[in-house]
Amino acid sequence: MGNIFDSLKQIGQLKQQAAQFERLLRSKTVEVSSPKGEIKLVVNGKMELISVDISPDILKPENKGYLEKLFRNTFASAQKEIEKIISSEMKSTLGF
């Protein structure tokens, strides 16, 4: 019977650690710019897009395809930075 209560206690501790880690990730942000600085993105550790800044110079209908590709590539760069943060935080906080 003691094992069940020990297991429940461990589950509660894991939930608490997970919630703490989620708060930590939400507080971490990265700002990434496209190579020429036309797009700037701020993304948090949960990979939520916080802000987008697009240079007015590229906001032309003929730049639609370029802008879409630039946005995707810039967001992919932000994701890689966040993955590095997550990995580092998991190592230091959770011991993985």
PDB file of C-alpha atoms in Angstrom:
ATOM      1  CA  MET A   1       0.000   0.000   0.000  1.00  0.00           C
ATOM      2  CA  GLY A   2       2.901   2.313   0.757  1.00  0.00           C
ATOM      3  CA  ASN A   3       4.150   1.877  -2.814  1.00  0.00           C
ATOM      4  CA  ILE A   4       0.920   3.292  -4.220  1.00  0.00           C
ATOM      5  CA  PHE A   5       1.188   6.406  -2.061  1.00  0.00           C
ATOM      6  CA  ASP A   6       4.874   6.772  -2.933  1.00  0.00           C
ATOM      7  CA  SER A   7       3.987   6.526  -6.618  1.00  0.00           C
ATOM      8  CA  LEU A   8       1.235   9.115  -6.257  1.00  0.00           C
ATOM      9  CA  LYS A   9       3.650  11.408  -4.444  1.00  0.00           C
ATOM     10  CA  GLN A  10       6.199  11.005  -7.239  1.00  0.00           C
ATOM     11  CA  ILE A  11       3.549  11.742  -9.863  1.00  0.00           C
ATOM     12  CA  GLY A  12       2.606  14.909  -7.994  1.00  0.00           C
ATOM     13  CA  GLN A  13       6.244  15.969  -7.859  1.00  0.00           C
ATOM     14  CA  LEU A  14       6.667  15.292 -11.582  1.00  0.00           C
ATOM     15  CA  LYS A  15       3.582  17.382 -12.373  1.00  0.00           C
ATOM     16  CA  GLN A  16       4.962  20.194 -10.259  1.00  0.00           C
ATOM     17  CA  GLN A  17       8.347  19.997 -12.025  1.00  0.00           C
ATOM     18  CA  ALA A  18       6.640  19.966 -15.424  1.00  0.00           C
ATOM     19  CA  ALA A  19       4.584  23.056 -14.551  1.00  0.00           C
ATOM     20  CA  GLN A  20       7.693  24.829 -13.287  1.00  0.00           C
ATOM     21  CA  PHE A  21       9.586  23.902 -16.456  1.00  0.00           C
ATOM     22  CA  GLU A  22       6.680  25.173 -18.606  1.00  0.00           C
ATOM     23  CA  ARG A  23       6.737  28.526 -16.778  1.00  0.00           C
ATOM     24  CA  LEU A  24      10.490  28.699 -17.276  1.00  0.00           C
ATOM     25  CA  LEU A  25      10.164  28.047 -21.013  1.00  0.00           C
ATOM     26  CA  ARG A  26       7.423  30.620 -21.370  1.00  0.00           C
ATOM     27  CA  SER A  27       9.723  33.215 -19.757  1.00  0.00           C
ATOM     28  CA  LYS A  28      12.596  32.512 -22.171  1.00  0.00           C
ATOM     29  CA  THR A  29      12.507  34.377 -25.478  1.00  0.00           C
ATOM     30  CA  VAL A  30      14.672  34.640 -28.553  1.00  0.00           C
ATOM     31  CA  GLU A  31      14.727  37.383 -31.143  1.00  0.00           C
ATOM     32  CA  VAL A  32      15.735  36.261 -34.611  1.00  0.00           C
ATOM     33  CA  SER A  33      16.150  38.350 -37.738  1.00  0.00           C
ATOM     34  CA  SER A  34      16.277  37.343 -41.371  1.00  0.00           C
ATOM     35  CA  PRO A  35      19.730  37.686 -42.962  1.00  0.00           C
ATOM     36  CA  LYS A  36      19.047  41.219 -44.269  1.00  0.00           C
ATOM     37  CA  GLY A  37      16.895  42.194 -41.287  1.00  0.00           C
ATOM     38  CA  GLU A  38      13.643  42.456 -43.241  1.00  0.00           C
ATOM     39  CA  ILE A  39      11.805  40.309 -40.691  1.00  0.00           C
ATOM     40  CA  LYS A  40      12.328  40.150 -36.920  1.00  0.00           C
ATOM     41  CA  LEU A  41      10.559  37.554 -34.811  1.00  0.00           C
ATOM     42  CA  VAL A  42      10.328  37.093 -31.056  1.00  0.00           C
ATOM     43  CA  VAL A  43       9.463  33.539 -29.988  1.00  0.00           C
ATOM     44  CA  ASN A  44       9.199  32.146 -26.471  1.00  0.00           C
ATOM     45  CA  GLY A  45      10.434  28.808 -25.187  1.00  0.00           C
ATOM     46  CA  LYS A  46       7.070  27.192 -25.850  1.00  0.00           C
ATOM     47  CA  MET A  47       7.545  28.108 -29.521  1.00  0.00           C
ATOM     48  CA  GLU A  48       4.778  30.691 -29.348  1.00  0.00           C
ATOM     49  CA  LEU A  49       5.209  33.642 -31.688  1.00  0.00           C
ATOM     50  CA  ILE A  50       5.314  36.756 -29.492  1.00  0.00           C
ATOM     51  CA  SER A  51       5.920  39.468 -32.082  1.00  0.00           C
ATOM     52  CA  VAL A  52       6.572  40.013 -35.764  1.00  0.00           C
ATOM     53  CA  ASP A  53       8.251  43.056 -37.271  1.00  0.00           C
ATOM     54  CA  ILE A  54       8.282  43.278 -41.075  1.00  0.00           C
ATOM     55  CA  SER A  55      10.146  45.989 -42.933  1.00  0.00           C
ATOM     56  CA  PRO A  56       7.734  48.126 -44.966  1.00  0.00           C
ATOM     57  CA  ASP A  57      10.180  47.899 -47.879  1.00  0.00           C
ATOM     58  CA  ILE A  58       9.212  44.296 -48.637  1.00  0.00           C
ATOM     59  CA  LEU A  59       5.447  44.679 -48.143  1.00  0.00           C
ATOM     60  CA  LYS A  60       4.615  44.714 -51.836  1.00  0.00           C
ATOM     61  CA  PRO A  61       2.304  42.292 -53.646  1.00  0.00           C
ATOM     62  CA  GLU A  62       5.135  41.159 -55.931  1.00  0.00           C
ATOM     63  CA  ASN A  63       7.173  40.120 -52.836  1.00  0.00           C
ATOM     64  CA  LYS A  64       4.499  37.759 -51.477  1.00  0.00           C
ATOM     65  CA  GLY A  65       6.366  34.514 -52.255  1.00  0.00           C
ATOM     66  CA  TYR A  66       9.670  35.932 -51.071  1.00  0.00           C
ATOM     67  CA  LEU A  67       8.107  37.195 -47.854  1.00  0.00           C
ATOM     68  CA  GLU A  68       6.469  33.827 -47.130  1.00  0.00           C
ATOM     69  CA  LYS A  69       9.759  31.973 -47.671  1.00  0.00           C
ATOM     70  CA  LEU A  70      11.650  34.526 -45.585  1.00  0.00           C
ATOM     71  CA  PHE A  71       9.132  34.197 -42.742  1.00  0.00           C
ATOM     72  CA  ARG A  72       9.336  30.378 -42.777  1.00  0.00           C
ATOM     73  CA  ASN A  73      13.134  30.411 -42.766  1.00  0.00           C
ATOM     74  CA  THR A  74      13.323  33.013 -40.005  1.00  0.00           C
ATOM     75  CA  PHE A  75      10.840  31.083 -37.874  1.00  0.00           C
ATOM     76  CA  ALA A  76      12.860  27.881 -38.449  1.00  0.00           C
ATOM     77  CA  SER A  77      15.929  29.713 -37.132  1.00  0.00           C
ATOM     78  CA  ALA A  78      13.966  30.772 -34.062  1.00  0.00           C
ATOM     79  CA  GLN A  79      12.861  27.177 -33.496  1.00  0.00           C
ATOM     80  CA  LYS A  80      16.471  25.980 -33.572  1.00  0.00           C
ATOM     81  CA  GLU A  81      17.446  28.596 -30.997  1.00  0.00           C
ATOM     82  CA  ILE A  82      14.539  27.588 -28.755  1.00  0.00           C
ATOM     83  CA  GLU A  83      15.509  23.915 -29.068  1.00  0.00           C
ATOM     84  CA  LYS A  84      18.995  24.814 -27.818  1.00  0.00           C
ATOM     85  CA  ILE A  85      17.456  26.649 -24.844  1.00  0.00           C
ATOM     86  CA  ILE A  86      15.141  23.733 -24.073  1.00  0.00           C
ATOM     87  CA  SER A  87      18.019  21.281 -24.194  1.00  0.00           C
ATOM     88  CA  SER A  88      20.156  23.441 -21.941  1.00  0.00           C
ATOM     89  CA  GLU A  89      17.338  24.027 -19.451  1.00  0.00           C
ATOM     90  CA  MET A  90      16.458  20.341 -19.335  1.00  0.00           C
ATOM     91  CA  LYS A  91      20.065  19.485 -18.556  1.00  0.00           C
ATOM     92  CA  SER A  92      20.389  22.070 -15.819  1.00  0.00           C
ATOM     93  CA  THR A  93      16.898  21.893 -14.297  1.00  0.00           C
ATOM     94  CA  LEU A  94      15.845  18.296 -14.687  1.00  0.00           C
ATOM     95  CA  GLY A  95      19.232  16.627 -14.922  1.00  0.00           C
ATOM     96  CA  PHE A  96      18.700  15.092 -18.394  1.00  0.00           C
TER      97      PHE A  96
END
